[in-house]
PDB file of C-alpha atoms in Angstrom:
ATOM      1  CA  UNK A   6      74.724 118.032 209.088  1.00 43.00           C
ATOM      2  CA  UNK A   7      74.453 120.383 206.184  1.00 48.00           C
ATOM      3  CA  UNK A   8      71.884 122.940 206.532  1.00 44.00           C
ATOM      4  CA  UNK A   9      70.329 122.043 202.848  1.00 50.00           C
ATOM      5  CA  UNK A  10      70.650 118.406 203.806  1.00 49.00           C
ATOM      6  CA  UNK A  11      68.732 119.295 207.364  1.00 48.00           C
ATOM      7  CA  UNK A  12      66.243 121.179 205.662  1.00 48.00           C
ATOM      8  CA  UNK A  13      65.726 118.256 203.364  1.00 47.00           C
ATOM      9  CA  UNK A  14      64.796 115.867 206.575  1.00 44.00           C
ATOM     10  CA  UNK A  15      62.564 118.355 207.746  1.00 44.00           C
ATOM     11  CA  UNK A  16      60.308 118.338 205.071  1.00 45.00           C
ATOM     12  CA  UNK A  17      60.127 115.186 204.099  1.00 43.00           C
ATOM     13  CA  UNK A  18      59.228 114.150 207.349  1.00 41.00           C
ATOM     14  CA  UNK A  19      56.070 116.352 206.961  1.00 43.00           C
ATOM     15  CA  UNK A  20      55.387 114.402 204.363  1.00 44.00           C
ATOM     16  CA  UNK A  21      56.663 110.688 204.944  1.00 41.00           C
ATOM     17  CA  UNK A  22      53.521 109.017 205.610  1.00 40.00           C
ATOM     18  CA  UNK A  23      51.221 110.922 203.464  1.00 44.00           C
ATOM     19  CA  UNK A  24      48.724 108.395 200.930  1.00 45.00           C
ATOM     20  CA  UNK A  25      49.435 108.966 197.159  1.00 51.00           C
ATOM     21  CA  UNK A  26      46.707 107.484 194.892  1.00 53.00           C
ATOM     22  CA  UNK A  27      43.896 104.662 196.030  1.00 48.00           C
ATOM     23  CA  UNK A  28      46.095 101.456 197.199  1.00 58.00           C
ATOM     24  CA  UNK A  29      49.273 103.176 197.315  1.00 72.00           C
ATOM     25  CA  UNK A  30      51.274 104.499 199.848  1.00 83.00           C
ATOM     26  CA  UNK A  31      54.650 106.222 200.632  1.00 90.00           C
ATOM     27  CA  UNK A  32      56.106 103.406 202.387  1.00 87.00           C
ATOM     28  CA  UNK A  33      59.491 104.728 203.404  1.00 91.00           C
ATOM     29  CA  UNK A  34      61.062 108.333 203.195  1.00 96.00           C
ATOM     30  CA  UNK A  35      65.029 108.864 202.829  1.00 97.00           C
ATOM     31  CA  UNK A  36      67.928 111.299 202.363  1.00 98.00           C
ATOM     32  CA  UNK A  37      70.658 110.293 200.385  1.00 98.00           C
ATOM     33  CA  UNK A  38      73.483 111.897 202.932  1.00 98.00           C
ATOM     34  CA  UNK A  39      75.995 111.883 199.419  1.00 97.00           C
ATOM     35  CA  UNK A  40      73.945 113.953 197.285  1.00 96.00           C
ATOM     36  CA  UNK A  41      71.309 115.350 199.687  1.00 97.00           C
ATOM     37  CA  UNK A  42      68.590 114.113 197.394  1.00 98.00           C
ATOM     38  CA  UNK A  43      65.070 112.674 199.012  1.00 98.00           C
ATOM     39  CA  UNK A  44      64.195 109.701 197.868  1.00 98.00           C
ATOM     40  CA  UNK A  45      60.528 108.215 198.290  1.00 96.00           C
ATOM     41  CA  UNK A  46      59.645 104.304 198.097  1.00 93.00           C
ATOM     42  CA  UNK A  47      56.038 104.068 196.444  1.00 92.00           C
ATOM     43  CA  UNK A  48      54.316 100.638 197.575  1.00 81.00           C
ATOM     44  CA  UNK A  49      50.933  98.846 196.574  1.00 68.00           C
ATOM     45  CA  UNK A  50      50.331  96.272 198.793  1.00 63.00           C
ATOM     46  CA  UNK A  51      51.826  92.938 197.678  1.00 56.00           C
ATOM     47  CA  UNK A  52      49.953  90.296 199.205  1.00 55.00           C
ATOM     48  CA  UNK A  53      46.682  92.056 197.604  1.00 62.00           C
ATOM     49  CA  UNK A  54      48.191  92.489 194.602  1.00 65.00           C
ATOM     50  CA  UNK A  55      48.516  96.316 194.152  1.00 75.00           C
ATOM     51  CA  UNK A  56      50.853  97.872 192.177  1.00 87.00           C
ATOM     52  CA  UNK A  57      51.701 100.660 189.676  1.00 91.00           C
ATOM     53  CA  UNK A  58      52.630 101.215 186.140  1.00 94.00           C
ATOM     54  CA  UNK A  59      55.906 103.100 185.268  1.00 97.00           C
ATOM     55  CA  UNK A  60      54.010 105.755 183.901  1.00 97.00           C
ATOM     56  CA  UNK A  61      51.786 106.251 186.770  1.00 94.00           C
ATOM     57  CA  UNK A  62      54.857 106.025 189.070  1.00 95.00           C
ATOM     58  CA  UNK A  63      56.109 108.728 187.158  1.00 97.00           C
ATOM     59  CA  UNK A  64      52.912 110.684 187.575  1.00 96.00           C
ATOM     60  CA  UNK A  65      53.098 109.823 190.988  1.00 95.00           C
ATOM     61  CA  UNK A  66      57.013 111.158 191.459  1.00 97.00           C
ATOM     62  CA  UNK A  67      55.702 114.278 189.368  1.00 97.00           C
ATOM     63  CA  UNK A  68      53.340 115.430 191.866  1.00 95.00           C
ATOM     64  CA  UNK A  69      56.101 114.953 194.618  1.00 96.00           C
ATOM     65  CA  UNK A  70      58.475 117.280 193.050  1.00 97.00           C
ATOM     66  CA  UNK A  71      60.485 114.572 191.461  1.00 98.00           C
ATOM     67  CA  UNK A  72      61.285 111.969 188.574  1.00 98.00           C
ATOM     68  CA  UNK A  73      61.951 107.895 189.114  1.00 99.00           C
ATOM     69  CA  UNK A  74      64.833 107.758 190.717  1.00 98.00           C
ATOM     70  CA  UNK A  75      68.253 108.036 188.242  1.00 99.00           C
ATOM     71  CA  UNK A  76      70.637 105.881 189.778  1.00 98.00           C
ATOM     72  CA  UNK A  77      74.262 107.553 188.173  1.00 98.00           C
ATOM     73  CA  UNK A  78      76.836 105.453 190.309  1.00 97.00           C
ATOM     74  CA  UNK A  79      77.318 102.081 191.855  1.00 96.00           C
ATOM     75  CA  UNK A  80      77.559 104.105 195.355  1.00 97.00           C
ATOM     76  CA  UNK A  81      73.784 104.951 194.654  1.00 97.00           C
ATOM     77  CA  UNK A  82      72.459 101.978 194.074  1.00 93.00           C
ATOM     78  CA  UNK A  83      73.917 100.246 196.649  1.00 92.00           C
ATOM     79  CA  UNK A  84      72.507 102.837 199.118  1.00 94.00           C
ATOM     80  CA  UNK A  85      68.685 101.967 197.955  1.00 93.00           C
ATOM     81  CA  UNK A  86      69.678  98.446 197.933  1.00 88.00           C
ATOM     82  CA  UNK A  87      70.444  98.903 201.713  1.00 88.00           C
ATOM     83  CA  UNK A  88      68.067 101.957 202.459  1.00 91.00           C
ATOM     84  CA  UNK A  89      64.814 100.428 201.014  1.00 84.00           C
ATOM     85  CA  UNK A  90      62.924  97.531 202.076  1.00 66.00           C
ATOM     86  CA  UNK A  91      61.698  94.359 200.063  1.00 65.00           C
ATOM     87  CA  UNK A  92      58.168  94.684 199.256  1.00 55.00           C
ATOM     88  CA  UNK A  93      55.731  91.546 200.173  1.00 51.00           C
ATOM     89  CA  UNK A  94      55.464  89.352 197.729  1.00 51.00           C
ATOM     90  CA  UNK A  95      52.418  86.545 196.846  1.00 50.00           C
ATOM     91  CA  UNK A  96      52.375  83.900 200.039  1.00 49.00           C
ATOM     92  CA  UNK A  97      54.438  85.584 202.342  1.00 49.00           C
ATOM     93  CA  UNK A  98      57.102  88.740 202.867  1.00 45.00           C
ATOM     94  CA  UNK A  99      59.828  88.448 200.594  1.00 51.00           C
ATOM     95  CA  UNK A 100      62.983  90.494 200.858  1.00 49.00           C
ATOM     96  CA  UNK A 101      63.117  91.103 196.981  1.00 59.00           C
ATOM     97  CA  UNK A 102      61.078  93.352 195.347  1.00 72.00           C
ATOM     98  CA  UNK A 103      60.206  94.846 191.725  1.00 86.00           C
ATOM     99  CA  UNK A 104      61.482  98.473 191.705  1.00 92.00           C
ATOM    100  CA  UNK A 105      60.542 100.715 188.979  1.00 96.00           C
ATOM    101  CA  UNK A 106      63.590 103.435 188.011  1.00 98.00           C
ATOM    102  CA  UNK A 107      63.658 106.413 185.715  1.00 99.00           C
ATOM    103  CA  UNK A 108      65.328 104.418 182.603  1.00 99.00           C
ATOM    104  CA  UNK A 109      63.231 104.028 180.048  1.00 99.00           C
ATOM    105  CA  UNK A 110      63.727 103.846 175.955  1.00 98.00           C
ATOM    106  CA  UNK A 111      59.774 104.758 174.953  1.00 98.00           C
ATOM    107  CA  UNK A 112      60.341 107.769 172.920  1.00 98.00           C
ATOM    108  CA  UNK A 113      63.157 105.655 170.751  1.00 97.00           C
ATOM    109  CA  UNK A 114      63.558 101.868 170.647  1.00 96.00           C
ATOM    110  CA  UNK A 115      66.779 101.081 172.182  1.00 96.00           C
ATOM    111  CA  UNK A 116      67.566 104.562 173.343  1.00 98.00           C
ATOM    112  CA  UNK A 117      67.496 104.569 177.109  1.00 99.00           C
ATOM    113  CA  UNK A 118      67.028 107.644 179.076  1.00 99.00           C
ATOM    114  CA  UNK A 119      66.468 108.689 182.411  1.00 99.00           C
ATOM    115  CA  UNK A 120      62.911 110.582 182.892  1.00 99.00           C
ATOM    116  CA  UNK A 121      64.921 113.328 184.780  1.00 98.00           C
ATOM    117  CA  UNK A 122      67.291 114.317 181.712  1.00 97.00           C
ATOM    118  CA  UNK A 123      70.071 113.038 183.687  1.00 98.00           C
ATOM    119  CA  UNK A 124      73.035 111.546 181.284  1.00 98.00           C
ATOM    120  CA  UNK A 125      73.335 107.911 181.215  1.00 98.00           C
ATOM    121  CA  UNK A 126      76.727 107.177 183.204  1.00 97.00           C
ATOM    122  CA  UNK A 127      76.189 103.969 184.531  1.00 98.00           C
ATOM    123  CA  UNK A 128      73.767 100.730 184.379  1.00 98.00           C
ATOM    124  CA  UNK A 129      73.552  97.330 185.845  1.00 95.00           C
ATOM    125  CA  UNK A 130      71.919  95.357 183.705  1.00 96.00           C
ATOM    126  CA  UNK A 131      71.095  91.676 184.492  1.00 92.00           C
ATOM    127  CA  UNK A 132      73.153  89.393 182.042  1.00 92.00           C
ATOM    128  CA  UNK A 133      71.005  88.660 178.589  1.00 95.00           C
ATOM    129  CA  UNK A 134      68.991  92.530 179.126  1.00 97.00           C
ATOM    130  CA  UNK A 135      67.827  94.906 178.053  1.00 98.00           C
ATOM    131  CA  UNK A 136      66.036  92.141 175.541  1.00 97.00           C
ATOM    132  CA  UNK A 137      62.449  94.251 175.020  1.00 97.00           C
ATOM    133  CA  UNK A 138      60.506  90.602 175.347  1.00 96.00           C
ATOM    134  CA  UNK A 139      57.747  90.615 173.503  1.00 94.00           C
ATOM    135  CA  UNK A 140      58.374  93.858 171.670  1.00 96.00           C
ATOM    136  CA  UNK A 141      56.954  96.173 174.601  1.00 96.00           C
ATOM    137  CA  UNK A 142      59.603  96.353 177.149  1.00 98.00           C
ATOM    138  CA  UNK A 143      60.158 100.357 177.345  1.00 98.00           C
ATOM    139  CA  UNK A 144      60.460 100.922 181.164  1.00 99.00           C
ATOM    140  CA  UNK A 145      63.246  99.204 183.687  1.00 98.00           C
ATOM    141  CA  UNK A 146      62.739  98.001 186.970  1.00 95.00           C
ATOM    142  CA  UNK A 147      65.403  96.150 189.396  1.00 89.00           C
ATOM    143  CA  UNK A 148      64.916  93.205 191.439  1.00 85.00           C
ATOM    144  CA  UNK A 149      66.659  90.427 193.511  1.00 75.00           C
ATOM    145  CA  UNK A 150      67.766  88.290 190.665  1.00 67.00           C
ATOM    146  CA  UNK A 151      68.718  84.345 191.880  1.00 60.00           C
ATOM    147  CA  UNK A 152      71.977  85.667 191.946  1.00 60.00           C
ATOM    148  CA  UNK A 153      70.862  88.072 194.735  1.00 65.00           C
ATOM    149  CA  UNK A 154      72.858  91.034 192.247  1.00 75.00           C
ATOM    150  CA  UNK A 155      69.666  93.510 192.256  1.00 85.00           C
ATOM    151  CA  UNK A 156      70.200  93.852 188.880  1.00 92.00           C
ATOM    152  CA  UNK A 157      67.900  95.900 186.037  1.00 95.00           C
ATOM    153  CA  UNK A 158      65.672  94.576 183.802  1.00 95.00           C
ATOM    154  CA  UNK A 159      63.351  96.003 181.135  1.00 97.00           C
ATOM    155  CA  UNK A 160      59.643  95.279 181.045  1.00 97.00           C
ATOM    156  CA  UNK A 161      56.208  96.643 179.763  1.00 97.00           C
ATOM    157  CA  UNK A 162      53.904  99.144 181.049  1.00 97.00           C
ATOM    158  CA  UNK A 163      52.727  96.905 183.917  1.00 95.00           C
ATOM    159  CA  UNK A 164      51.184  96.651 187.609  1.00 92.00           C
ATOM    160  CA  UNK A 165      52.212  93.122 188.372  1.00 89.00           C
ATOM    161  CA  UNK A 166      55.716  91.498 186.812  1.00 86.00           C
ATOM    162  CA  UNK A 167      54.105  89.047 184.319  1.00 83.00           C
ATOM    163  CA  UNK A 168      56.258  86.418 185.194  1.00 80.00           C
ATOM    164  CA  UNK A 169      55.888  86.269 188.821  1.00 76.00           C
ATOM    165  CA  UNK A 170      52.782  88.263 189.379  1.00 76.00           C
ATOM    166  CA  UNK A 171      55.024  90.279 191.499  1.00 78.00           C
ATOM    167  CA  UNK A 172      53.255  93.833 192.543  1.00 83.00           C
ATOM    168  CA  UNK A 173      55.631  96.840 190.819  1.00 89.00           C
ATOM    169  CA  UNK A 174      56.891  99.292 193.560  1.00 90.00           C
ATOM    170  CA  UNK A 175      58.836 102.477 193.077  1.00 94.00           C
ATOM    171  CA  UNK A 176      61.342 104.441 193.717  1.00 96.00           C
ATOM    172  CA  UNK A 177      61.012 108.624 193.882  1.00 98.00           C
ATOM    173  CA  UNK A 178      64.073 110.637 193.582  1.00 98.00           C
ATOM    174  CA  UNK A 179      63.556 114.673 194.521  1.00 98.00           C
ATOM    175  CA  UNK A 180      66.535 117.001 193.878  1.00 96.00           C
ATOM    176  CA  UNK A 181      66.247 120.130 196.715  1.00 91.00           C
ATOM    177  CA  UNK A 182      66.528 123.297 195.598  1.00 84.00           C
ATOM    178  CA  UNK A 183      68.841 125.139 197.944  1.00 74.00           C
ATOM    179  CA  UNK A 184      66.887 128.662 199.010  1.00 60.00           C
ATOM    180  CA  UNK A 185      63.799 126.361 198.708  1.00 54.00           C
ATOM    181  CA  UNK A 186      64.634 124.031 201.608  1.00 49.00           C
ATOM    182  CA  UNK A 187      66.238 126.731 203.265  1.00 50.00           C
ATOM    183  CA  UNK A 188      63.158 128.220 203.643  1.00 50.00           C
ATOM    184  CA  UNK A 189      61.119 125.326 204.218  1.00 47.00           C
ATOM    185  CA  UNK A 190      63.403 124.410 207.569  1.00 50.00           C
ATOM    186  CA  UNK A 191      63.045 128.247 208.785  1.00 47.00           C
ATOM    187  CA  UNK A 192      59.202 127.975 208.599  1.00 40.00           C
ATOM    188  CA  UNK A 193      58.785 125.024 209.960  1.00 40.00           C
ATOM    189  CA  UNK A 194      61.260 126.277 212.515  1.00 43.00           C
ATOM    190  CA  UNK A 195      59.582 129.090 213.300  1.00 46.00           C
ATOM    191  CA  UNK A 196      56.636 127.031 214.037  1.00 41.00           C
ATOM    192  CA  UNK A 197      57.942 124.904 216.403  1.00 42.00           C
ATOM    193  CA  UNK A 198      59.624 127.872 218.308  1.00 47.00           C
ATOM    194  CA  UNK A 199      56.031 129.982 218.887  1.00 46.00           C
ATOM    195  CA  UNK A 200      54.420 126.493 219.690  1.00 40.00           C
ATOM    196  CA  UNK A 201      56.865 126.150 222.389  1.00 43.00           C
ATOM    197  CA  UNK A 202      56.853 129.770 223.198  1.00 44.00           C
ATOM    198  CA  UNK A 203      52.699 129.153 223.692  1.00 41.00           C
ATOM    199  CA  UNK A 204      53.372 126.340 225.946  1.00 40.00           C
ATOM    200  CA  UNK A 205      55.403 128.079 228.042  1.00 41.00           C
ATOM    201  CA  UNK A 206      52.873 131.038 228.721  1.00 43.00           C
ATOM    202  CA  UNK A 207      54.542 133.725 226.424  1.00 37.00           C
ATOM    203  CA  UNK A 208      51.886 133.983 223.693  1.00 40.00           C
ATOM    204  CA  UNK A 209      48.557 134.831 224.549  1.00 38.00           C
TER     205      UNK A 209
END
C-alpha cells in the first residue's frame, strides 16, 4: 500500500463514524485504491424519512474537506456502485438508493458542472435526462433505475425524491493532500507507539 493511500485510511478511520448534522450520519467511509481519494456516504435515515438537500450535502462535504463526489470515469462509478450500500427505503430496506453527486447546472441553465471544478469528462445519464422537470431541476442524483443501470438524473433542491418520497443520501469525495496525510499517519503513529510504549512500563 502506498504511503499517501495508508495515510488516507488512517484518518478517515478517526473519523468514519463521526455524526454530521441532526438526523444524519456518516454511514460508510472508503478509499478509492485508483485515485487514493476518501470518499464519505452521508445517510438520513430512510424509513423515518430523513434526508438532505444538495446544497446542504455540499455544506456537509465542505466541512469534511471535500466537494460531492465528481465521478470522471466509468471505473469510478462502478466502484461506488459496488463500494456503497443502498439506503432504506419507505416499507422496508431497499438496495437502491437516491445519491446526490457534485453535477449541478445552478449558476447557468443547462451548463453542468461539477462543485469541485473538475472538467466534465464523462456522464451517465438515464435515457430522456437531464429534462429540468418542472423548471427547477439544477442538482443530479443517481439511483437504481428499473433497468438496474444506476443511472443520473436531475432534480430540485430536495430532501425526499418527489416521486417516490425516497430520502436523498450522499456521496463525499475528499482529494488528500500528500505532506498533509503524510503527516496525519506519522502523528497518529506516533501515538500509538508511546501508548504501547506506556503499556509496556517504559513511560512513566
Amino acid at each position: 500500500m502506498r504511503l499517501p493511500i495508508a495515510a488516507a485510511v488512517i484518518a478517515t478511520l478517526l473519523i468514519s463514524a463521526c455524526q454530521v448534522d441532526a438526523g444524519l450520519v456518516i454511514a460508510k467511509t472508503a478509499v478509492n485504491p485508483t485515485n487514493g481519494h476518501t470518499y464519505h456516504l452521508l445517510h438520513g435515515d430512510g424509513i423515518n424519512q430523513v434526508g438532505l438537500s444538495w446544497t446542504e450535502a455540499e455544506t456537509e462535504a465542505l466541512q469534511l474537506g471535500g466537494h460531492l463526489v465528481a465521478i470522471n470515469d466509468l471505473a469510478e462509478q462502478e466502484w461506488i456502485v459496488d463500494t456503497f450500500p443502498g439506503q432504506p427505503q419507505p416499507g422496508g430496506v431497499s438496495d437502491s438508493y437516491h445519491l446526490w453527486i457534485g453535477l449541478n447546472d445552478a449558476a447557468d441553465d443547462g451548463t453542468f458542472v461539477w462543485s469541485n471544478g473538475d472538467p466534465v469528462t464523462y456522464t451517465r445519464w438515464n435515457p430522456g435526462e437531464p429534462n429540468n422537470f418542472g423548471g427547477d431541476e439544477d442538482y443530479v442524483h443517481f439511483y437504481n433505475f428499473a433497468n438496474g443501470a444506476f443511472e443520473w438524473n436531475d432534480a430540485p433542491d430536495v430532501r425526499l425524491f418527489p416521486s417516490s418520497g425516497g430520502p436523498m443520501s450522499a456521496l463525499v469525495e475528499v482529494v488528500p493532500e500528500p505532506s498533509s496525510l503524510v503527516g496525519v499517519g506519522l502523528v497518529v503513529v506516533a501515538a500509538i507507539s508511546r501508548s504501547n510504549r506506556r503499556e509496556l512500563g517504559y513511560l512513566r
